Coordinates of C-alpha atoms in Angstrom, one line a residue:
M1 CA 0.0 0.0 0.0
R2 CA 2.9 2.3 0.7
K3 CA 4.2 2.0 -2.8
A4 CA 0.8 2.6 -4.3
L5 CA 0.2 5.8 -2.3
L6 CA 3.6 7.1 -3.3
F7 CA 3.0 6.2 -7.0
A8 CA -0.3 8.2 -7.0
F9 CA 1.2 11.1 -5.0
I10 CA 4.1 11.4 -7.5
A11 CA 2.1 10.9 -10.7
F12 CA -1.1 12.8 -9.9
G13 CA -0.6 14.6 -6.6
F14 CA 0.7 17.9 -8.1
A15 CA -2.6 19.0 -9.6
P16 CA -4.7 18.6 -6.4
I17 CA -2.2 20.6 -4.4
T18 CA -1.9 23.4 -6.9
F19 CA -5.6 23.9 -7.1
L20 CA -5.4 24.9 -3.4
V21 CA -3.2 27.9 -4.4
S22 CA -5.4 31.0 -4.7
D23 CA -2.5 33.4 -5.3
A24 CA 0.0 32.8 -8.0
S25 CA 2.7 34.7 -6.1
L26 CA 2.5 32.2 -3.3
S27 CA 2.6 29.1 -5.6
R28 CA 6.4 28.6 -5.1
S29 CA 6.0 28.0 -1.4
V30 CA 3.5 25.2 -2.1
T31 CA 5.1 23.6 -5.1
I32 CA 8.6 23.5 -3.7
V33 CA 7.3 21.7 -0.6
Y34 CA 5.6 19.2 -2.8
R35 CA 8.6 18.6 -5.0
A36 CA 10.9 18.2 -2.0
T37 CA 8.5 15.8 -0.4
V38 CA 8.5 13.6 -3.5
V39 CA 12.3 13.5 -3.7
I40 CA 12.6 12.7 0.0
F41 CA 10.0 9.9 -0.2
C42 CA 11.7 8.4 -3.3
I43 CA 15.1 8.4 -1.6
V44 CA 13.7 6.8 1.5
E45 CA 11.9 4.2 -0.7
F46 CA 15.2 3.4 -2.5
I47 CA 17.0 2.9 0.8
L48 CA 14.2 0.6 2.1
D49 CA 14.3 -1.3 -1.1
L50 CA 18.0 -1.9 -0.9
Q51 CA 17.6 -3.0 2.7
S52 CA 14.8 -5.4 1.9
K53 CA 15.5 -9.1 2.2
S54 CA 14.4 -9.9 -1.4
T55 CA 16.7 -7.3 -2.9
K56 CA 19.7 -8.3 -0.8
N57 CA 19.4 -12.0 -1.2
T58 CA 18.1 -12.6 -4.7
G59 CA 18.1 -9.3 -6.5
L60 CA 15.4 -10.8 -8.8
T61 CA 12.1 -9.2 -9.7
K62 CA 9.1 -11.2 -10.6
F63 CA 9.9 -10.8 -14.3
R64 CA 13.4 -12.3 -13.8
Q65 CA 12.1 -15.2 -11.7
E66 CA 9.6 -16.0 -14.5
K67 CA 12.4 -15.8 -17.1
D68 CA 14.4 -18.4 -15.1
R69 CA 11.4 -20.7 -15.0
L70 CA 10.9 -20.5 -18.7
I71 CA 14.6 -21.2 -19.4
D72 CA 14.4 -24.3 -17.1
R73 CA 11.6 -25.5 -19.3
G74 CA 13.7 -25.0 -22.5
Q75 CA 11.7 -21.9 -23.6
T76 CA 13.3 -18.7 -24.8
P77 CA 12.0 -15.5 -23.1
S78 CA 12.7 -13.1 -26.0
Y79 CA 10.8 -10.3 -24.3
D80 CA 13.8 -9.8 -21.9
N81 CA 16.1 -8.9 -24.7
N82 CA 13.7 -6.2 -25.9
T83 CA 13.4 -4.8 -22.4
S84 CA 17.2 -4.7 -21.9
T85 CA 17.7 -2.9 -25.3
A86 CA 15.0 -0.4 -24.3
K87 CA 16.7 0.2 -20.9
I88 CA 20.1 0.7 -22.6
G89 CA 18.6 3.2 -25.0
L90 CA 16.8 5.0 -22.3
F91 CA 19.9 5.3 -20.1
I92 CA 22.1 6.4 -23.0
F93 CA 19.7 9.1 -24.0
I94 CA 19.2 10.5 -20.5
S95 CA 23.0 10.5 -20.1
I96 CA 23.6 12.4 -23.3
Y97 CA 20.7 14.9 -22.6
S98 CA 22.0 15.4 -19.0
L99 CA 25.4 16.3 -20.3
R100 CA 23.9 18.8 -22.8
L101 CA 21.7 20.3 -20.1
L102 CA 24.7 20.7 -17.7
H103 CA 26.8 22.2 -20.5
D104 CA 24.1 24.8 -21.4
V105 CA 23.4 25.7 -17.8
I106 CA 27.1 26.2 -17.0
N107 CA 27.8 28.3 -20.1
D108 CA 24.6 30.3 -20.0
S109 CA 26.2 33.3 -18.3
T110 CA 28.2 33.7 -21.5
N111 CA 25.7 32.6 -24.2
Q112 CA 22.5 34.0 -22.6
L113 CA 20.3 31.6 -24.5
L114 CA 18.1 30.1 -21.7
T115 CA 14.7 31.6 -21.0
K116 CA 14.7 30.6 -17.3
E117 CA 17.0 30.7 -14.3
P118 CA 19.7 28.0 -14.7
Q119 CA 18.9 26.3 -11.4
E120 CA 15.3 25.6 -12.6
Y121 CA 16.6 23.4 -15.4
L122 CA 18.8 21.4 -12.9
L123 CA 16.0 21.0 -10.4
M124 CA 13.3 20.1 -12.9
W125 CA 15.5 17.5 -14.8
F126 CA 17.5 15.8 -12.1
L127 CA 15.3 16.0 -9.0
V128 CA 11.7 16.4 -10.3
S129 CA 11.9 14.3 -13.4
L130 CA 14.7 11.6 -13.1
I131 CA 14.7 10.6 -9.4
P132 CA 10.9 9.9 -9.3
A133 CA 11.1 8.3 -12.8
F134 CA 13.5 5.7 -11.5
Y135 CA 11.0 4.9 -8.7
F136 CA 8.4 4.0 -11.4
M137 CA 10.7 1.0 -12.3
R138 CA 10.6 -0.3 -8.8
I139 CA 6.9 -1.5 -8.5
H140 CA 7.5 -5.2 -8.7
S141 CA 4.3 -7.1 -8.2
Q142 CA 1.0 -7.2 -10.0
S143 CA -0.9 -6.5 -6.7
D144 CA 1.2 -3.4 -6.2
L145 CA 0.3 -2.1 -9.7
R146 CA -3.4 -2.9 -9.0
L147 CA -3.3 -0.8 -5.9
C148 CA -1.5 1.9 -7.9
L149 CA -4.4 2.0 -10.3
Y150 CA -6.9 2.5 -7.4
T151 CA -4.9 5.2 -5.6
S152 CA -4.2 7.0 -8.9
Y153 CA -7.9 7.0 -9.8
L154 CA -8.7 8.4 -6.4
A155 CA -6.1 11.2 -6.9
L156 CA -7.6 12.0 -10.3
V157 CA -11.1 12.2 -8.7
I158 CA -9.9 14.6 -6.1
A159 CA -8.1 16.7 -8.8
S160 CA -11.3 16.8 -10.9
I161 CA -13.4 18.0 -8.0
L162 CA -10.9 20.8 -7.2
S163 CA -10.5 21.8 -10.9
I164 CA -14.2 22.3 -11.3
S165 CA -14.3 24.2 -8.0
V166 CA -11.9 26.9 -9.4
Q167 CA -13.9 27.3 -12.6
S168 CA -15.6 30.5 -11.4
S169 CA -12.3 32.1 -10.1
S170 CA -10.0 31.0 -13.0
T171 CA -8.7 34.1 -14.7
L172 CA -7.8 32.3 -17.9
F173 CA -11.3 30.7 -18.1
Q174 CA -12.9 34.1 -17.8
V175 CA -10.7 35.5 -20.6
Q176 CA -10.2 32.6 -23.0
G177 CA -12.8 30.1 -21.8
R178 CA -10.1 27.5 -21.0
L179 CA -10.0 26.1 -17.5
A180 CA -6.7 26.5 -15.6
S181 CA -5.5 27.2 -12.1
E182 CA -3.1 29.7 -10.8
V183 CA -0.3 27.2 -11.3
I184 CA -1.1 24.6 -14.0
N185 CA -2.1 25.4 -17.5
P186 CA -5.1 24.2 -19.6
V187 CA -3.1 21.3 -21.1
S188 CA -2.4 19.9 -17.6
V189 CA -6.1 20.3 -16.7
G190 CA -7.0 18.5 -19.9
H191 CA -4.8 15.6 -18.9
I192 CA -6.7 15.3 -15.7
G193 CA -9.9 15.0 -17.6
T194 CA -8.4 12.5 -20.2
S195 CA -6.9 10.3 -17.5
L196 CA -10.0 10.2 -15.4
A197 CA -12.3 9.6 -18.3
S198 CA -10.1 6.9 -19.9
L199 CA -9.5 5.0 -16.6
S200 CA -13.3 5.2 -15.9
I201 CA -13.9 3.5 -19.2
F202 CA -11.2 1.0 -18.5
I203 CA -12.5 0.1 -15.0
F204 CA -16.1 0.0 -16.4
F205 CA -15.3 -2.7 -18.9
N206 CA -13.0 -4.6 -16.6
S207 CA -15.2 -4.4 -13.5
H208 CA -15.3 -8.2 -13.5
A209 CA -11.6 -8.2 -12.7
N210 CA -11.9 -5.2 -10.3
L211 CA -13.6 -4.7 -7.0
S212 CA -16.5 -7.1 -7.5
N213 CA -18.9 -4.4 -6.6
S214 CA -22.3 -3.9 -8.2
Y215 CA -21.8 -0.1 -8.0
V216 CA -18.5 0.0 -9.8
K217 CA -20.0 0.6 -13.2
F218 CA -22.3 3.3 -12.0
I219 CA -19.4 5.1 -10.2
C220 CA -17.3 4.8 -13.4
I221 CA -20.1 6.4 -15.5
V222 CA -20.4 9.3 -13.1
W223 CA -16.6 10.1 -13.2
L224 CA -16.4 9.4 -16.9
M225 CA -18.9 12.3 -17.4
V226 CA -16.9 14.5 -15.0
G227 CA -13.6 13.7 -16.9
L228 CA -15.2 14.5 -20.2
Y229 CA -16.5 17.8 -18.9
I230 CA -13.1 18.8 -17.6
L231 CA -11.6 17.8 -20.9
Y232 CA -14.2 20.0 -22.6
L233 CA -13.5 23.0 -20.3
S234 CA -9.7 22.7 -20.9
A235 CA -10.1 23.1 -24.6
S236 CA -6.7 21.4 -25.2
R237 CA -6.0 19.5 -28.4
G238 CA -3.3 17.2 -27.1
P239 CA -5.3 15.6 -24.3
F240 CA -8.4 15.4 -26.5
L241 CA -6.4 13.6 -29.3
G242 CA -4.9 11.3 -26.7
F243 CA -8.3 10.4 -25.5
I244 CA -9.5 9.6 -29.0
I245 CA -6.4 7.4 -29.7
I246 CA -6.6 5.6 -26.4
N247 CA -10.2 4.6 -26.8
F248 CA -9.8 3.7 -30.4
F249 CA -7.4 1.0 -29.4
S250 CA -9.4 0.2 -26.3
A251 CA -12.5 -0.3 -28.4
I252 CA -10.7 -3.0 -30.4
S253 CA -10.0 -4.8 -27.2
Y254 CA -13.5 -4.3 -25.6
F255 CA -15.5 -5.5 -28.6
R256 CA -13.8 -8.9 -28.8
N257 CA -16.6 -10.6 -26.9
R258 CA -20.4 -10.3 -26.7
D259 CA -20.5 -9.0 -23.1
S260 CA -18.1 -6.2 -23.9
R261 CA -20.1 -5.2 -27.0
K262 CA -23.2 -4.9 -24.9
N263 CA -21.4 -2.8 -22.3
G264 CA -20.0 -0.7 -25.1
L265 CA -23.4 0.0 -26.6
L266 CA -24.7 0.9 -23.1
L267 CA -21.8 3.3 -22.5
L268 CA -22.2 5.0 -25.9
S269 CA -25.9 5.4 -25.3
I270 CA -25.3 7.0 -21.9
I271 CA -22.6 9.4 -23.4
A272 CA -25.0 10.3 -26.3
L273 CA -27.9 11.0 -23.8
S274 CA -25.6 13.0 -21.5
S275 CA -24.3 15.0 -24.4
A276 CA -27.8 15.8 -25.6
V277 CA -28.8 17.0 -22.2
A278 CA -25.7 19.1 -21.9
F279 CA -26.4 20.8 -25.2
T280 CA -30.0 21.4 -24.3
T281 CA -29.1 22.9 -20.9
G282 CA -26.3 25.0 -22.3
S283 CA -23.5 23.2 -20.4
I284 CA -21.9 22.5 -23.8
N285 CA -21.8 25.5 -26.0
P286 CA -21.0 25.4 -29.8
D287 CA -19.3 28.8 -29.4
S288 CA -17.0 27.6 -26.6
A289 CA -13.2 27.5 -26.6
F290 CA -13.3 23.8 -27.1
F291 CA -15.2 23.9 -30.4
S292 CA -13.1 26.8 -31.7
R293 CA -9.6 25.6 -30.6
V294 CA -10.0 21.8 -30.8
I295 CA -12.7 21.3 -33.4
G296 CA -12.0 24.4 -35.4
L297 CA -15.5 25.9 -35.5
D298 CA -16.1 29.7 -35.6
D299 CA -16.9 31.1 -32.2
G300 CA -18.1 34.5 -33.6
K301 CA -15.0 36.4 -32.4
N302 CA -13.3 36.3 -35.8
I303 CA -10.2 34.6 -34.3
D304 CA -8.8 31.5 -35.9
Y305 CA -7.3 29.8 -32.9
T306 CA -6.3 26.7 -34.7
S307 CA -4.4 28.5 -37.4
Q308 CA -2.6 30.7 -34.9
S309 CA -1.5 27.7 -32.9
N310 CA -0.4 25.7 -36.0
E311 CA 1.6 28.7 -37.4
G312 CA 3.5 29.0 -34.1
R313 CA 4.3 25.3 -34.2
Q314 CA 5.5 25.6 -37.8
D315 CA 7.7 28.5 -36.9
F316 CA 9.3 26.4 -34.2
F317 CA 9.8 23.5 -36.6
T318 CA 11.5 25.8 -39.2
I319 CA 13.8 27.4 -36.7
S320 CA 14.7 24.0 -35.2
I321 CA 15.6 22.5 -38.6
N322 CA 17.7 25.6 -39.5
L323 CA 19.6 25.4 -36.3
I324 CA 20.3 21.7 -36.6
L325 CA 21.6 22.1 -40.2
K326 CA 23.5 25.3 -39.5
S327 CA 26.8 23.5 -38.8
I328 CA 28.4 20.1 -38.5
P329 CA 28.7 20.4 -34.7
N330 CA 25.0 21.3 -34.4
L331 CA 24.2 18.3 -36.6
F332 CA 26.1 15.7 -34.6
C333 CA 26.1 17.3 -31.1
G334 CA 23.0 19.4 -31.1
F335 CA 22.5 23.2 -30.6
G336 CA 21.0 23.4 -27.1
I337 CA 18.1 22.5 -24.9
E338 CA 16.1 25.5 -26.0
L339 CA 15.6 27.7 -29.0
P340 CA 17.3 31.0 -28.5
G341 CA 14.8 33.4 -26.8
L342 CA 11.8 31.1 -27.6
G343 CA 12.1 28.2 -25.1
Y344 CA 11.4 24.6 -26.0
P345 CA 10.0 23.8 -29.5
H346 CA 6.8 22.1 -28.3
N347 CA 7.7 18.7 -29.7
V348 CA 9.8 16.2 -27.7
I349 CA 11.2 14.4 -30.8
L350 CA 12.3 17.7 -32.4
E351 CA 13.7 18.8 -29.1
A352 CA 15.7 15.6 -28.8
F353 CA 17.4 16.4 -32.1
I354 CA 18.0 20.0 -31.2
S355 CA 19.6 19.2 -27.9
T356 CA 21.5 16.0 -28.6
G357 CA 22.1 15.9 -32.4
I358 CA 21.2 13.2 -34.8
F359 CA 22.6 10.4 -32.7
G360 CA 20.7 11.3 -29.5
G361 CA 17.7 12.3 -31.5
F362 CA 17.6 8.9 -33.3
I363 CA 17.9 7.1 -30.0
F364 CA 15.0 9.1 -28.5
T365 CA 12.9 8.5 -31.6
M366 CA 13.4 4.8 -31.4
L367 CA 12.7 4.9 -27.6
Y368 CA 9.5 6.9 -28.3
A369 CA 8.3 4.5 -31.0
Y370 CA 9.1 1.5 -28.7
V371 CA 7.2 2.9 -25.7
L372 CA 4.2 3.9 -27.9
F373 CA 4.1 0.5 -29.5
R374 CA 4.3 -1.3 -26.1
S375 CA 1.6 1.0 -24.7
I376 CA -0.7 0.2 -27.6
I377 CA -0.1 -3.5 -27.1
L378 CA -1.0 -3.2 -23.4
V379 CA -4.2 -1.4 -24.3
L380 CA -5.1 -4.0 -26.8
N381 CA -4.5 -6.8 -24.3
Q382 CA -6.6 -5.7 -21.3
D383 CA -6.8 -9.3 -20.0
I384 CA -3.6 -8.4 -18.1
Y385 CA -5.6 -5.9 -16.1
Q386 CA -2.8 -4.9 -13.7
Y387 CA -0.5 -3.6 -16.5
S388 CA -2.8 -2.3 -19.2
W389 CA -3.7 0.9 -17.5
L390 CA -0.1 2.1 -17.6
G391 CA -0.4 2.1 -21.4
I392 CA -3.6 4.2 -21.2
I393 CA -1.9 6.9 -19.2
C394 CA 1.4 6.8 -21.2
I395 CA -0.3 7.1 -24.7
Q396 CA -1.9 10.5 -23.9
Y397 CA 1.4 12.0 -22.7
L398 CA 3.2 10.6 -25.7
V399 CA 0.7 12.2 -28.0
S400 CA 0.7 15.5 -26.2
G401 CA 4.5 15.5 -26.2
L402 CA 4.3 16.0 -30.0
L403 CA 2.1 19.0 -29.7
S404 CA 3.1 20.9 -26.5
G405 CA 5.5 18.8 -24.5
N406 CA 9.2 19.2 -23.6
L407 CA 11.9 17.1 -22.2
Y408 CA 13.5 18.7 -19.1
Q409 CA 10.2 19.3 -17.4
G410 CA 8.1 16.6 -18.9
T411 CA 7.7 14.9 -15.5
V412 CA 4.7 12.6 -16.0
L413 CA 5.9 11.7 -19.5
W414 CA 9.2 10.4 -18.1
Y415 CA 7.5 8.7 -15.2
F416 CA 5.4 6.5 -17.6
I417 CA 8.2 6.1 -20.1
F418 CA 10.2 4.5 -17.3
A419 CA 7.2 2.4 -16.3
I420 CA 6.5 1.1 -19.8
V421 CA 10.2 0.3 -20.3
A422 CA 10.1 -1.8 -17.1
Y423 CA 6.6 -3.4 -17.6
G424 CA 5.7 -3.0 -21.2
N425 CA 6.6 -6.6 -22.0
S426 CA 4.2 -8.0 -19.5
V427 CA 2.0 -9.1 -22.4
S428 CA 4.8 -11.4 -23.6
L429 CA 5.4 -12.6 -20.0
H430 CA 1.7 -13.3 -19.5
K431 CA 1.4 -15.3 -22.6
S432 CA 4.6 -17.2 -22.0
S433 CA 3.3 -18.1 -18.5
I434 CA 0.1 -19.5 -20.0
R435 CA 2.1 -21.6 -22.5
T436 CA 4.3 -22.8 -19.7
L437 CA 1.3 -23.9 -17.6
K438 CA -0.3 -25.7 -20.6
T439 CA 2.9 -27.7 -21.3

């Protein structure tokens, strides 16, 4: 239970805490305490893990124990080679990127290229992103991951309640119609809605493997509606596109059997009815920021939000390519962690090439593709309930990373990249175990 609570606190605890901040000038005093608490908890957990009997005596996780059993039976656990390759690629990239970040921070007094204080890059990358990310590789058992799902879901429920509670006081919502707090932006709020809605659908369809409670489906339907409402209020394309992709692959998994098809039709009917009621009562407005920014409809203000956003992304892309091709050193070693005077380029793959050159960029692209592929496989194979939800969360951050994400402060993205690298081959492990039992 301790590991599960820490998992949820690290992955989804930031948003509920920030919604309690009513004055942006005081946000640092709250967020720093939270970040420091996360780092301390992770270090304590690492120490306890090293002192545990299983780590000292065997040093084997459940995956490695299963691998040995398969080898004893004359079977080849090929999934372990893929995992090892992914881990090697991950550690090579973070090493190269860390060196680049250190180089830019140390030399910024001369170059003056960074848009933030140098210590912020160090704190966000090494303490806030990497240390907790390594913890996400340390959840060994299926029961621990099941508890992580429940505690994460609870954290998202709390975050959703708090996000709706600040709707009337949100300055950005009053000006742009996009829900945000004094600390986190609409994209982060959109991720709360996407995560809550997607996990609600996941638990709804897998209630037979869940809490064995007759009210589980009803609870999931309620929080699905809340999650979709928050996603609507955030008016963010990345989280919305992530939601569509997640549930496209989920639908393939759900509709494999008759019971799931019945549940799917029931859920679609409920969503359609709820949407109709929302349109009728005015809760959903065709002139809202969601329909103008995400769908691309005219909101009557003569502002093309979609084109403005796309043009900004295209400018970043053009500048990034020009910087990479400007010189041989830039091509092979990269230019820097940010575009001069502009910040990050809002695309993690593009940023990887800018910061680490073609070698580091290629490694990250392969890592990105591997993690996305493994996440999709997990979503398509929801019979391994304890692991599949990791892919659901990871996909949305991978998708958003191509639209608005960045590397040095992409905390949740890195957390679940590490988790998928550690547990993404659980499908192969699960099927190998079944074959072993049959033989």
